[in-house]
Coordinates of C-alpha atoms (C1' of nucleotides) in Angstrom, one line a residue:
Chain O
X1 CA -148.7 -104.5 -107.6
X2 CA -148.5 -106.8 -110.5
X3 CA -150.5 -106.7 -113.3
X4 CA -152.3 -109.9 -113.9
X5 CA -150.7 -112.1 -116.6
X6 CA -153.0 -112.6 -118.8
X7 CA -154.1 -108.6 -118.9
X8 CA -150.2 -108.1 -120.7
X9 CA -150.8 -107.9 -124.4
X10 CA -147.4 -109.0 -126.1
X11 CA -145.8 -105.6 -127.7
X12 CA -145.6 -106.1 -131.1
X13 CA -146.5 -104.7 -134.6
X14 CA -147.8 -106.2 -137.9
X15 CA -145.4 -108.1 -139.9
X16 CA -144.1 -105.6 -142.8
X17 CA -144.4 -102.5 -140.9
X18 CA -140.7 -100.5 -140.6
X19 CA -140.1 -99.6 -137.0
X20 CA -136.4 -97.7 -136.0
X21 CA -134.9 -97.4 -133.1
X22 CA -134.0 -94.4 -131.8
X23 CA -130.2 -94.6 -133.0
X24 CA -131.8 -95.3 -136.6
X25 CA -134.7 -93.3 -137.1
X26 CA -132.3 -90.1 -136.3
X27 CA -130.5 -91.1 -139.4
X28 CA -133.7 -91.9 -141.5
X29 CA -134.6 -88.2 -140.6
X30 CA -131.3 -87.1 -142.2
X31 CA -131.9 -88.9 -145.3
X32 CA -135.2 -87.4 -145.5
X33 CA -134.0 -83.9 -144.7
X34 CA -130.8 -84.6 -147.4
X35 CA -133.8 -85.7 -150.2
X36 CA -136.6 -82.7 -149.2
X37 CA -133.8 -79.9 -149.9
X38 CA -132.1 -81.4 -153.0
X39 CA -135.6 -81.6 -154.5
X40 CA -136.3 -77.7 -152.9
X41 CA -133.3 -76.8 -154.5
X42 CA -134.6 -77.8 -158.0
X43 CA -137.7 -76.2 -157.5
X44 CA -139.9 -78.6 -156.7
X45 CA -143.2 -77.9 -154.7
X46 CA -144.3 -79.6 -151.7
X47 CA -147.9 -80.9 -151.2
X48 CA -149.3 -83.6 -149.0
X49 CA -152.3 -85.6 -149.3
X50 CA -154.6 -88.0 -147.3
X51 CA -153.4 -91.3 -146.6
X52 CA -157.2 -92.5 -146.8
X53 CA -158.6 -91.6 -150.3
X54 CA -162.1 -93.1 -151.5
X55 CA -161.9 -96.0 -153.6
X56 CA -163.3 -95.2 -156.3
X57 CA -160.8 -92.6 -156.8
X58 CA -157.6 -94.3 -155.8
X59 CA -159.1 -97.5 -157.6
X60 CA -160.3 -95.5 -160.9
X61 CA -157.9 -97.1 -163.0
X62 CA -156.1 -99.7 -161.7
X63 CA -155.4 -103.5 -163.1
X64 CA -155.8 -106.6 -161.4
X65 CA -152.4 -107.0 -159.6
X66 CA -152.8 -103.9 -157.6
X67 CA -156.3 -104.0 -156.7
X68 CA -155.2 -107.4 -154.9
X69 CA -152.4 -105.3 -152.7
X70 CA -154.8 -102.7 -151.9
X71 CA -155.9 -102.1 -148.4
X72 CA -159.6 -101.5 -148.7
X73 CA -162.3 -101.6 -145.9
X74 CA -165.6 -99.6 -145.4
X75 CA -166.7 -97.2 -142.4
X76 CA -170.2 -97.1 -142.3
X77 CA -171.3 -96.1 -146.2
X78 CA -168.2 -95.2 -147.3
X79 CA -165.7 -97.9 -149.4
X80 CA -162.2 -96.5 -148.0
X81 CA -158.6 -97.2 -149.4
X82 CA -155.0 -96.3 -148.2
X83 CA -153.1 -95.3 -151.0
X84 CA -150.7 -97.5 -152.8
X85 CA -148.1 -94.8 -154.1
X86 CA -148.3 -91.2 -154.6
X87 CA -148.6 -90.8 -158.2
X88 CA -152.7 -91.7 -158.0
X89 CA -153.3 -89.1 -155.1
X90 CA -151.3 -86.3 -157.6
X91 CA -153.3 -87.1 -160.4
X92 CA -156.4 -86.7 -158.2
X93 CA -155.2 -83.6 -156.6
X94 CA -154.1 -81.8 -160.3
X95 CA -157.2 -82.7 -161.6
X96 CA -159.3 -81.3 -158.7
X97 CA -157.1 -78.0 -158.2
X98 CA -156.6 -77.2 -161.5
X99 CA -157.8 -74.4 -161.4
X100 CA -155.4 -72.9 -158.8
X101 CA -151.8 -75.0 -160.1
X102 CA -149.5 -73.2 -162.2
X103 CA -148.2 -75.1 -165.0
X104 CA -145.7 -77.0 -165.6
X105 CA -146.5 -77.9 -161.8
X106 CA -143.2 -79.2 -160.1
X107 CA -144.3 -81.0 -156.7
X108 CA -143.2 -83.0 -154.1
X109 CA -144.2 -85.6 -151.7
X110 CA -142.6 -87.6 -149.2
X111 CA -145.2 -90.0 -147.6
X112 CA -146.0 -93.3 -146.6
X113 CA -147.8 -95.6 -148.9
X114 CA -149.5 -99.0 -148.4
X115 CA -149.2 -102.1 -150.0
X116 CA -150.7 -105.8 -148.9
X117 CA -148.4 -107.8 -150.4
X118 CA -146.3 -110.6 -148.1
X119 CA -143.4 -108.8 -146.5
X120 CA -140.3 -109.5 -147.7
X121 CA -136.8 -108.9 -147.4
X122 CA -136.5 -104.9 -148.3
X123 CA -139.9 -105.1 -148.6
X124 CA -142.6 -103.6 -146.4
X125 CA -146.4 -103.1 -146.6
X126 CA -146.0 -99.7 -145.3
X127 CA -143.2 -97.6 -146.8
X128 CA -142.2 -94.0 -147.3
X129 CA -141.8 -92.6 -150.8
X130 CA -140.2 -89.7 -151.8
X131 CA -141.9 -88.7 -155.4
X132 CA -140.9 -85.9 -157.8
X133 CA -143.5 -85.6 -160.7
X134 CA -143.1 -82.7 -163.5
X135 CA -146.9 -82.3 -164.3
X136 CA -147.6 -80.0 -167.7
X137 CA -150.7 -78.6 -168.8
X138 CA -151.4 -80.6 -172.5
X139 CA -147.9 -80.5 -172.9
X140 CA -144.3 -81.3 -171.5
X141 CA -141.1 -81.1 -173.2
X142 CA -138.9 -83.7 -172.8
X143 CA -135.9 -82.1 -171.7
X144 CA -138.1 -82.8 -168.4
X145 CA -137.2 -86.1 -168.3
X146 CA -133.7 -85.7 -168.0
X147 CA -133.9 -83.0 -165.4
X148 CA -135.4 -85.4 -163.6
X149 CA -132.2 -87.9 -163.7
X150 CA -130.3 -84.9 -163.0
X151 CA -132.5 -84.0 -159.4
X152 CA -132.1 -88.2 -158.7
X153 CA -128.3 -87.9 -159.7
X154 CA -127.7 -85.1 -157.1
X155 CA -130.1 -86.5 -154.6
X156 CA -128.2 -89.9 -154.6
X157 CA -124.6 -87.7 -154.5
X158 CA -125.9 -85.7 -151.7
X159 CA -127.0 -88.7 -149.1
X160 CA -123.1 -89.9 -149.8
X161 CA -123.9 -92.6 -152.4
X162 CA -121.5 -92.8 -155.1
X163 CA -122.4 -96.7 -156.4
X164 CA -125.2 -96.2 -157.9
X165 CA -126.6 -96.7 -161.6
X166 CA -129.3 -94.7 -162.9
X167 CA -131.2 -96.9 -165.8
X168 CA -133.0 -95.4 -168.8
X169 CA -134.9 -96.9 -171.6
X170 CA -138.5 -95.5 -173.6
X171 CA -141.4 -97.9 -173.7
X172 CA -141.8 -96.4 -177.3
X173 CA -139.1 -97.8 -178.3
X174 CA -139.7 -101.3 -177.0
X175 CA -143.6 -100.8 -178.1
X176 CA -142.1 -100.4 -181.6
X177 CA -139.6 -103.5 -181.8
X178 CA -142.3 -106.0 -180.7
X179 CA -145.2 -104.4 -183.1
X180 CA -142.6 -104.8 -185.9
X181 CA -142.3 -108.3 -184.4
X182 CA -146.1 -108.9 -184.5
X183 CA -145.6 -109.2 -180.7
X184 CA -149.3 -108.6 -179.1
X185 CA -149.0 -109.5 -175.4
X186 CA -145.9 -107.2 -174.7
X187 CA -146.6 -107.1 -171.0
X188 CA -145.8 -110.9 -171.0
X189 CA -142.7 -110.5 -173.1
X190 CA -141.0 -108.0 -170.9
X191 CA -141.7 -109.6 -167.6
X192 CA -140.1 -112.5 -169.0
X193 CA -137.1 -110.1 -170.1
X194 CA -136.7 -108.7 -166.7
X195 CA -136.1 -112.1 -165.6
X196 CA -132.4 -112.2 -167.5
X197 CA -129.8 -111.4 -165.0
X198 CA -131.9 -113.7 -162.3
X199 CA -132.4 -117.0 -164.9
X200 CA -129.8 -116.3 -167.9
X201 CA -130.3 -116.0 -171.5
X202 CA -130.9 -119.5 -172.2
X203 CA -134.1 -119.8 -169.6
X204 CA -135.3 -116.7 -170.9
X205 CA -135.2 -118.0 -174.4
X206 CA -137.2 -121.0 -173.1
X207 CA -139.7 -119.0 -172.0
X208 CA -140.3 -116.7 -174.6
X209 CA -140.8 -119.6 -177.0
X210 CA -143.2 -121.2 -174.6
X211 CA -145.5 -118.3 -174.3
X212 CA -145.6 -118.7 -178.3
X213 CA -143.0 -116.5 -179.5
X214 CA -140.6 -118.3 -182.5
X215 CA -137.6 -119.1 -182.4
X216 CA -136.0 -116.6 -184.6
X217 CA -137.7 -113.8 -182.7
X218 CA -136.7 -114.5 -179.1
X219 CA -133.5 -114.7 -180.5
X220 CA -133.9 -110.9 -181.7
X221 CA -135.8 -110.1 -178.8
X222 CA -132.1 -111.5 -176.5
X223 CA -129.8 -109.2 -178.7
X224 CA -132.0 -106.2 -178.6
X225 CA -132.3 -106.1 -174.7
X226 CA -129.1 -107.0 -174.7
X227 CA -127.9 -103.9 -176.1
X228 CA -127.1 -101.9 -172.3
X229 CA -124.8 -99.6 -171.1
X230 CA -122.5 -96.1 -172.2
X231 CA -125.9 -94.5 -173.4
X232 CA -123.4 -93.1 -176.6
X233 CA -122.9 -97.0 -177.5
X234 CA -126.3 -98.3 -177.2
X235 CA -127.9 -94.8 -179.1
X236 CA -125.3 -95.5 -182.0
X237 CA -125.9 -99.4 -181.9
X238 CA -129.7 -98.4 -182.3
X239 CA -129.6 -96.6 -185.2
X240 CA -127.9 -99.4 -186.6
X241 CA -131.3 -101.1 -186.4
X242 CA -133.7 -101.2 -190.0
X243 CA -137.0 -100.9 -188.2
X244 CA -139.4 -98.6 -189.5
X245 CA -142.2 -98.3 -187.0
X246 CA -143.7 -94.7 -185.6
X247 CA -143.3 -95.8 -182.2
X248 CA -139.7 -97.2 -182.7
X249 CA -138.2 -94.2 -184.1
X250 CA -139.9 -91.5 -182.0
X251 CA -139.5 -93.5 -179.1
X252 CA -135.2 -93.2 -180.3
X253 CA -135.1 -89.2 -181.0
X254 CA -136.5 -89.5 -177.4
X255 CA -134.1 -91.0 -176.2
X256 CA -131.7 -89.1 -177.7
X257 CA -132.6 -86.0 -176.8
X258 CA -133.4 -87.1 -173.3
X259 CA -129.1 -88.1 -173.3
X260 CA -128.3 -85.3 -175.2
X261 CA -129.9 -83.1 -172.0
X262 CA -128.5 -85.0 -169.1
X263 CA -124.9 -84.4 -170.3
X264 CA -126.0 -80.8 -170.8
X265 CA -127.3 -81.3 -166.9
X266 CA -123.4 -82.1 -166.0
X267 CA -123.9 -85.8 -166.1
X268 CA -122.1 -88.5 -168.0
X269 CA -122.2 -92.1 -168.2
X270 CA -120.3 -93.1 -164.9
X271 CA -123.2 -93.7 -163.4
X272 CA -126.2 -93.6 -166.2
X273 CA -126.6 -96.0 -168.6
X274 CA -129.3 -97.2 -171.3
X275 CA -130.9 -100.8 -170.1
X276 CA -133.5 -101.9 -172.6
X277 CA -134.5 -104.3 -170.3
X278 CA -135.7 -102.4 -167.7
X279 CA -139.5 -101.4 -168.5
X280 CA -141.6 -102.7 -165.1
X281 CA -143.2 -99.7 -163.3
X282 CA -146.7 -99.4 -163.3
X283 CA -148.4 -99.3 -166.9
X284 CA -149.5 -95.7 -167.5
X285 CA -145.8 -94.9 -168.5
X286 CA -145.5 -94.2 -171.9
X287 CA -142.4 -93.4 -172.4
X288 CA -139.1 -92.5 -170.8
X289 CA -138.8 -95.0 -167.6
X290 CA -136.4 -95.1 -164.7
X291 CA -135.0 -97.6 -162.5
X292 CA -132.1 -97.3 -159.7
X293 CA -130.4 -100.0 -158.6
X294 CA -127.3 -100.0 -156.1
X295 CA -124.5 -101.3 -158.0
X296 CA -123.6 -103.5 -155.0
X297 CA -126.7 -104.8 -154.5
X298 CA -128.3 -105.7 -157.7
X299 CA -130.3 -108.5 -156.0
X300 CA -132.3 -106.0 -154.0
X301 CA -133.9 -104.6 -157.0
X302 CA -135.1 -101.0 -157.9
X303 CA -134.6 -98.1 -155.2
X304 CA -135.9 -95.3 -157.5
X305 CA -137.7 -95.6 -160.2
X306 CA -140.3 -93.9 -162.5
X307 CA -141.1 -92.5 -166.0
X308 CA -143.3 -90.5 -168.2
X309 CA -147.0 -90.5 -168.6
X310 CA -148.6 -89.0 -171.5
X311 CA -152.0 -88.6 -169.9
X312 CA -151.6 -88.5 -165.8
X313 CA -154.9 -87.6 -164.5
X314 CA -157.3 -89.0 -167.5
X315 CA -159.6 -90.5 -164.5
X316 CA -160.1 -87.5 -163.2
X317 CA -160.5 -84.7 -166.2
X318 CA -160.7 -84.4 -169.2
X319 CA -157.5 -82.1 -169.2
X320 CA -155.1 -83.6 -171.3
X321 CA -152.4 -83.4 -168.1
X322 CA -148.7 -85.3 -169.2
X323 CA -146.2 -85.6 -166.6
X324 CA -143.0 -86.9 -165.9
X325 CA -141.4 -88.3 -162.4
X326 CA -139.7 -90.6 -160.1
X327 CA -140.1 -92.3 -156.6
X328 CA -137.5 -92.9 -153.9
X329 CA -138.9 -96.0 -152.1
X330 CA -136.7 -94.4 -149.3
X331 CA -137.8 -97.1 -146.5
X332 CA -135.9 -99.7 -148.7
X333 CA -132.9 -97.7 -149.3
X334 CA -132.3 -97.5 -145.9
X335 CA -133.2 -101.0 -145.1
X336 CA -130.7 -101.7 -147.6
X337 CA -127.7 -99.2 -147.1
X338 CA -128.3 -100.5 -143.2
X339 CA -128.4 -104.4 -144.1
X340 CA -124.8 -103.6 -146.1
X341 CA -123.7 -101.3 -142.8
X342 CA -123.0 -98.8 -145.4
X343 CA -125.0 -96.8 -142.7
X344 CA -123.0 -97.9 -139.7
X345 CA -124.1 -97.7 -135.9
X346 CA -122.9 -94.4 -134.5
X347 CA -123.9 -94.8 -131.1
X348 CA -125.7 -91.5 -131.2
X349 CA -129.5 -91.9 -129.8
X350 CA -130.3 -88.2 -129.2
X351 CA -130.0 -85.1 -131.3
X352 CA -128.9 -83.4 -127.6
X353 CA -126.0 -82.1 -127.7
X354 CA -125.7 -80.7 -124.5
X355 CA -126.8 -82.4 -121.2
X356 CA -127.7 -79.9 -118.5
X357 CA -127.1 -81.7 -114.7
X358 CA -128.1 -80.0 -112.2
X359 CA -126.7 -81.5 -108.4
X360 CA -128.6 -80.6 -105.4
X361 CA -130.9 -77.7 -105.2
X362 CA -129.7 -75.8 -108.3
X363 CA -132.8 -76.7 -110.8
X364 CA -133.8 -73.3 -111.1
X365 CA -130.1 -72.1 -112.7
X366 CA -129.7 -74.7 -114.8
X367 CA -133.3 -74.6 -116.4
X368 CA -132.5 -70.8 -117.0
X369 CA -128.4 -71.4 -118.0
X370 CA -130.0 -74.3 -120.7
X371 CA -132.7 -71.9 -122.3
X372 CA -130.0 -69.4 -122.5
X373 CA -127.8 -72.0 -125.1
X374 CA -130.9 -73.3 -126.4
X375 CA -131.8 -70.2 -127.7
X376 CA -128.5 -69.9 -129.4
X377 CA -129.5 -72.7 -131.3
X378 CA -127.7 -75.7 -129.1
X379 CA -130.1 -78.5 -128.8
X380 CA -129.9 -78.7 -125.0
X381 CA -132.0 -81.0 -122.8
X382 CA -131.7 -80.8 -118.5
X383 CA -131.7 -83.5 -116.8
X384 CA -134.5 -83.3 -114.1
X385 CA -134.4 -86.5 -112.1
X386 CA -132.7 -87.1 -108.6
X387 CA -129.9 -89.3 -108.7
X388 CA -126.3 -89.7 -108.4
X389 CA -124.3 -87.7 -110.6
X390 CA -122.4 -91.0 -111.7
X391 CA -125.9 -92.4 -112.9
X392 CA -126.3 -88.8 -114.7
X393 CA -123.1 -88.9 -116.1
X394 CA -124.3 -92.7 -118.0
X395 CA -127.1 -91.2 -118.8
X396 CA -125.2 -88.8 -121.5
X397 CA -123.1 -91.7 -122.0
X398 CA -125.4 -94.1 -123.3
X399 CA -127.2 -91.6 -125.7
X400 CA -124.2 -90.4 -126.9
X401 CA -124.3 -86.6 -125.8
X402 CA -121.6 -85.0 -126.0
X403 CA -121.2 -82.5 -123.6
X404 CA -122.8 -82.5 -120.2
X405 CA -122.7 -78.7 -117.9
X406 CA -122.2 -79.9 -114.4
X407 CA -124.1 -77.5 -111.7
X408 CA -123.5 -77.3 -108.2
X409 CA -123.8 -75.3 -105.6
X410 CA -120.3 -73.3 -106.4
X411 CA -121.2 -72.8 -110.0
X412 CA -124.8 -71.2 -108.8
X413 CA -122.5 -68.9 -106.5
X414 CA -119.9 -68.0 -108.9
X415 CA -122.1 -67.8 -111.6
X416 CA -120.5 -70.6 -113.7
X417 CA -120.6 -73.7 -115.8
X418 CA -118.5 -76.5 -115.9
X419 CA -118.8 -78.3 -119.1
X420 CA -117.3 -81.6 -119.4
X421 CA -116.4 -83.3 -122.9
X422 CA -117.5 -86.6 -122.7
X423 CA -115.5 -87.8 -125.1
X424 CA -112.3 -86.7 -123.8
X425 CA -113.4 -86.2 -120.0
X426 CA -111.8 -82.8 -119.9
X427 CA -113.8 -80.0 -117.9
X428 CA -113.7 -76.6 -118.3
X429 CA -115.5 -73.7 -116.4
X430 CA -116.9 -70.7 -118.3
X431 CA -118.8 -67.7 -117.0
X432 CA -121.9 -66.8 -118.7
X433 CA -120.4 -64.6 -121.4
X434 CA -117.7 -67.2 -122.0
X435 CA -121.0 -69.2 -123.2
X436 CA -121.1 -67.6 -126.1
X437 CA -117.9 -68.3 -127.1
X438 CA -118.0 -72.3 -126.1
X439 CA -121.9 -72.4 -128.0
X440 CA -119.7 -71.3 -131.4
X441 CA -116.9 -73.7 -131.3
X442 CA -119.4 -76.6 -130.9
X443 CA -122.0 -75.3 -133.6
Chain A
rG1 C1' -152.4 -117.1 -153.6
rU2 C1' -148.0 -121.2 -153.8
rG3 C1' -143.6 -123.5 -151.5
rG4 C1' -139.5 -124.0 -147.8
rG5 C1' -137.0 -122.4 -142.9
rU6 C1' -137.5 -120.9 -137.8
rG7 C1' -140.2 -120.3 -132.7
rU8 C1' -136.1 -121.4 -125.4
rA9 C1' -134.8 -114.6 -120.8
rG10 C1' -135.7 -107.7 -123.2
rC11 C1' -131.9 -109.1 -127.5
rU12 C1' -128.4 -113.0 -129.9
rC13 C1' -128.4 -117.9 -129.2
rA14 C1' -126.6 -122.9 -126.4
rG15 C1' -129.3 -127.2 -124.5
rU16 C1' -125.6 -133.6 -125.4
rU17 C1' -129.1 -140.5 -128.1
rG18 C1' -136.1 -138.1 -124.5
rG19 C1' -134.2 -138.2 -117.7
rU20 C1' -133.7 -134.3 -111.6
rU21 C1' -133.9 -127.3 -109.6
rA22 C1' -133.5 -124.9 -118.3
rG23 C1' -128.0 -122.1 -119.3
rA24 C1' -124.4 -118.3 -121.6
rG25 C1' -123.2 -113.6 -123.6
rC26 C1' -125.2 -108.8 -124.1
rG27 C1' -128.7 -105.5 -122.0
rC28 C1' -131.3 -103.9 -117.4
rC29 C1' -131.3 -102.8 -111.9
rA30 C1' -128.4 -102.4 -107.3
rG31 C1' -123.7 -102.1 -104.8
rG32 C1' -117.9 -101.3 -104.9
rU33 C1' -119.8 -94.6 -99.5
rU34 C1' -120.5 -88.0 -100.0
rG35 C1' -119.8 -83.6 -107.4
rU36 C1' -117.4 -87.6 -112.2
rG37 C1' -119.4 -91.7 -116.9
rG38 C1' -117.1 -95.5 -120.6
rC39 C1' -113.4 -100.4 -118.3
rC40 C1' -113.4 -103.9 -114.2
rC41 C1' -115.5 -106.8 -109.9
rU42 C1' -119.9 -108.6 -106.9
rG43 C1' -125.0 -109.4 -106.5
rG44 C1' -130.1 -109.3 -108.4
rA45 C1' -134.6 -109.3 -111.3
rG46 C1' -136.5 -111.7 -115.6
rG47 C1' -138.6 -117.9 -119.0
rU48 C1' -145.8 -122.0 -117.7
rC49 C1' -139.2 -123.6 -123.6
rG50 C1' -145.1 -119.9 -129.4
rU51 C1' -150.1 -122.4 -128.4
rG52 C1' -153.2 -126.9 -128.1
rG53 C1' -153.3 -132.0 -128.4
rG54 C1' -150.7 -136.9 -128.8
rU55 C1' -146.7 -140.9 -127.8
rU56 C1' -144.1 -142.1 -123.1
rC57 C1' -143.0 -143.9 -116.3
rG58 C1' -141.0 -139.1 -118.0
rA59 C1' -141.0 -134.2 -123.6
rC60 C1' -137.4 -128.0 -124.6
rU61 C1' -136.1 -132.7 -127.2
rC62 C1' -140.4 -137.4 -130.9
rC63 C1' -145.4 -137.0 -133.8
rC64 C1' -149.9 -134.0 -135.4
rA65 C1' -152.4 -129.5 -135.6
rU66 C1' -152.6 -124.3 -135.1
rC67 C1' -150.6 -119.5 -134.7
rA68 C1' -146.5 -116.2 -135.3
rU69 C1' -142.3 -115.1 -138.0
rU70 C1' -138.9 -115.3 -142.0
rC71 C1' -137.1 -116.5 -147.0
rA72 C1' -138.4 -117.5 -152.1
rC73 C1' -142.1 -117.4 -156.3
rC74 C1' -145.7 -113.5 -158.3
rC75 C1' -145.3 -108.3 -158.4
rC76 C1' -143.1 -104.0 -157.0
rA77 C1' -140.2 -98.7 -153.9

RNA sequence: GUGGGUGUAGCUCAGUUGGUUAGAGCGCCAGGUUGUGGCCCUGGAGGUCGUGGGUUCGACUCCCAUCAUUCACCCCA
C-alpha cells in the first residue's frame, strides 16, 4: 500500500540547525566527553539550565543587536525566550541560588544556545557551547583569568589540536588609549579595528577618519593595535607608551600579571600571544578578553572566546558578583576541523564493538553469551533479524564493527564462540572462560 | 535587514544552439544455491527536472514571479 503522494511531507530541517550523521555525531560526542573532563579536571562544576527562560530575564540587559537574534514568542500570558548563550542563564542562576553556591563558584555548561541570525558558513542558529565561568563573591583575583587560558590551553591540547592561538588583550587598556585620545564612541572605533586583517591598514584608516576621527589619531590608533604577538614584546613595547590614564595603566599591571600567571600555569608564547585588536565579545567584559582562532583558518573567525566581567549578575541582585570565563562554540569547531578533514571519515558508525550473530535457532545462547561480555564492559549488540549470514556479515561491515561471534548449532553444543576479526577475516574459537581472556586483549 | 549564486534520482552531478521513451557514478534492494562480509558480475526499484505562470507547434533548456537553499555584508561561538 502506498501512501498517497501528497500525504509525504519532504524530510527536512530548518536552515541553520547542525544535524550529524551517525559516523559524525560519534566523534562530536568524543569531543564533548574530551572538553567535560579537561574542565572536571580543573575543578569546574557542572550545572544545566532551561533552554526556555522568560524574557524579561534573558532580555534584562541586552542591546539592540541581540535583541534582534533572539528567538522570542509567547504561550498564552507568558513572553518566552530561548537563550542566546550561557553566560545570561549563569548570571540568573548565581543570583537566584546565592544563597546555596560557594564562592569563588567554578561551573560548567555545555548546551545548546539560539541565535536568529542568517546561517552562515560555520555558523548555525542553534549551536552547542561549552562555557567555563570563574564567578567570585565581590571579588576575584585575577590570577583567574589566566587559569582560565591555562583550562582552554589543555582543552585544545587534549582534543589533538596543536595550531591554535590563544589571543589576550584588556578592554582597560584600550578604554584608556582612546579616553587619552578624546575618543567617545569606542564601540565604533574597535569594530572598525577588527576589520584590519579582512580590509588592510589603509581601509581601516579610511574609515576611522570618516567616522570623524583625525588624521593624526587613526594613525596612533594603527600603531597601537598594531602592537601583537610574543606577550614579553608587546608588555615591554607598552610600557614604552607616555599615557597617563587610570584605566590605561591598571588595565597594563593586568595584563601583566595575567602573563606573569599563565607562564607560571606552564604556558609560553607558542601558542598565546597579546592582540590589541581583538576586543568583540559581548559588552559586559571589562576587562581581560579572549578569542581563539585556528591558526589555519583565520577566515573562520573566533572558536573560543570570552573575558572578564566586573559585575555578572547586576540584573539580577544587588550582589556585587565579578566573574571571569570563556565559551567553546564547539558546533563550529567541529564544523570547521570537519570542513578542513582535520577530522577525517573513519568509517566507524557504531560504538559496537562486538556483533553477536546468531544462525538458526540459537537466539537464546547468544542473547546470554552477549550479556556475559557486555557486562565485562564490551559494548556488544546481537543481531536479531533472519537472514543470511552473508547479509549479517555486511551488516558489521558497513558500521564498521569490528568483531562479529558467529553462533551455530555446533558452538551451542560445544559451548563455544567463534569470533571473527573483520578486519583481518581470521576466526578463532574460544570456550566461555577463554572469553575473558579475548574481552581483555580488545579493551 | 541588504546584495549575489544555486535548485534535475536518497547523495554528487551530466543534459549538447529549445526537439521523441531525462542520464551517469555512488548508495539501496535482489541474485551469482545450504555457516562467511569488503572486490567483481547481472538485474531491479526510485524523478510530475523546486513551485506557479508566460513565450513557443514543442521548455529541464528562454522570460517573470514565488519558495527553498547557499555565500557575503552586519554581528558573533
Amino acid at each position: 500500500m502506498n501512501q498517497n503522494k501528497d500525504t509525504i511531507v519532504k524530510p527536512s530541517i530548518l536552515s541553520g540547525f547542525l544535524e550529524l550523521l551517525p559516523e559524525d555525531q560519534i566523534i562530536f560526542n568524543n569531543m564533548l566527553d574530551t572538553i567535560r573532563s579537561t574542565f572536571e579536571s580543573y575543578g569546574f562544576i557542572p550545572i544545566d539550565t532551561p533552554v526556555i527562560e522568560k524574557a524579561e530575564v534573558l532580555l534584562a540587559k541586552s542591546g539592540g543587536e541581540t535583541e534582534k537574534q533572539v528567538y522570542r514568542f509567547t504561550k498564552g500570558d507568558n513572553d518566552l525566550a530561548l537563550r542566546f548563550d550561557l553566560t545570561v542563564p549563569l548570571a540568573r542562576f548565581v543570583a537566584q541560588h546565592y544563597g546555596v553556591l560557594t564562592f569563588p563558584f567554578r561551573r560548567y555548561h555545555i548546551g545548546k544556545v539560539y541565535r536568529g541570525e542568517r546561517p552562515q558558513k560555520g555558523r548555525f542558529r542553534e549551536f552547542y557551547q561549552c562555557d567555563i565561568d570563574i564567578v567570585g563573591d565581590e571579588k576575584l583575583s585575577v590570577i583567574n583569568d589566566a587559569e582560565i587560558v591555562s583550562v582552554i590551553h589543555s582543552t585544545f591540547k587534549k582534543l589533538g589540536l596543536d595550531e591554535f592561538t590563544i589571543m589576550i588583550n584588556n578592554r582597560k587598556l584600550l578604554n584608556g588609549f582612546f579616553m587619552h585620545y578624546g575618543i567617545k564612541d569606542n564601540v565604533e572605533v574597535l569594530r572598525i579595528i577588527d576589520k584590519l586583517d579582512k580590509i588592510g591598514a589603509d581601509n581601516v584608516r579610511k574609515e576611522l577618519v570618516a567616522s570623524g576621527i583625525s588624521e593624526n589619531v587613526a594613525d596612533e590608533i594603527l600603531e597601537f593595535t598594531n602592537l601583537c604577538g610574543d606577550p614579553d614584546d608587546v608588555i615591554s613595547a607598552l610600557r614604552q607608551i607616555d599615557i597617563d590614564n587610570d584605566d590605561f595603566v591598571s588595565g597594563l599591571e593586568e595584563l601583566e600579571t595575567v602573563w606573569s600567571y599563565i607562564k607560571a600555569f606552564g604556558l609560553d608564547s607558542s601558542e598565546i600571544e597579546i592582540n590589541l585588536k581583538i576586543a568583540r565579545g559581548l559588552d559586559y567584559y571589562t576587562g581581560t578578553v579572549y578569542e581563539t582562532i585556528l591558526n589555519h583558518h583565520k577566515e573562520l573567525g573566533s572558536v573560543c572566546s570570552g573575558g572578564r566581567y566586573d559585575n555578572l549578575a547586576s540584573n539580577y541582585t544587588k550582589k556585587k558578583l565579578p566573574g571571569v570565563g570563556i565559551s567553546i562554540g564547539l558546533s563550529r569547531l567541529f564544523y570547521q576541523l570537519r570542513e578542513a578533514n582535520v577530522i577525517s571519515v573513519s568509517g566507524v558508525k557504531t560504538t559496537t564493538k562486538v556483533l553477536f550473530v546468531p544462525l538458526g535457532d540459537t537466539s537464546a545462547y547468544a542473547i546470554k553469551t552477549a550479556n556475559y561480555i557486555r557486562r565485562k564492559g564490551v559494548n556488544t549488540e546481537v543481531y536479531l533479524n533472519d537472514g543470511k549470514l552473508a547479509k549479517k556479515l555486511n551488516y558489521a561491515n558497513k558500521l564498521g564493527i569490528p568483531y562479529v561471534a558467529i553462533i551455530g548449532e555446533d558452538e551451542v553444543k560445544k559451548n563455544t564462540v567463534c569470533i571473527k576479526d573483520m578486519n583481518s577475516g581470521e576466526q578463532s574459537v574460544y570456550t566461555i572462560d577463554e572469553l575473558t581472556e579475548f574481552v581483555k586483549n580488545i579493551m
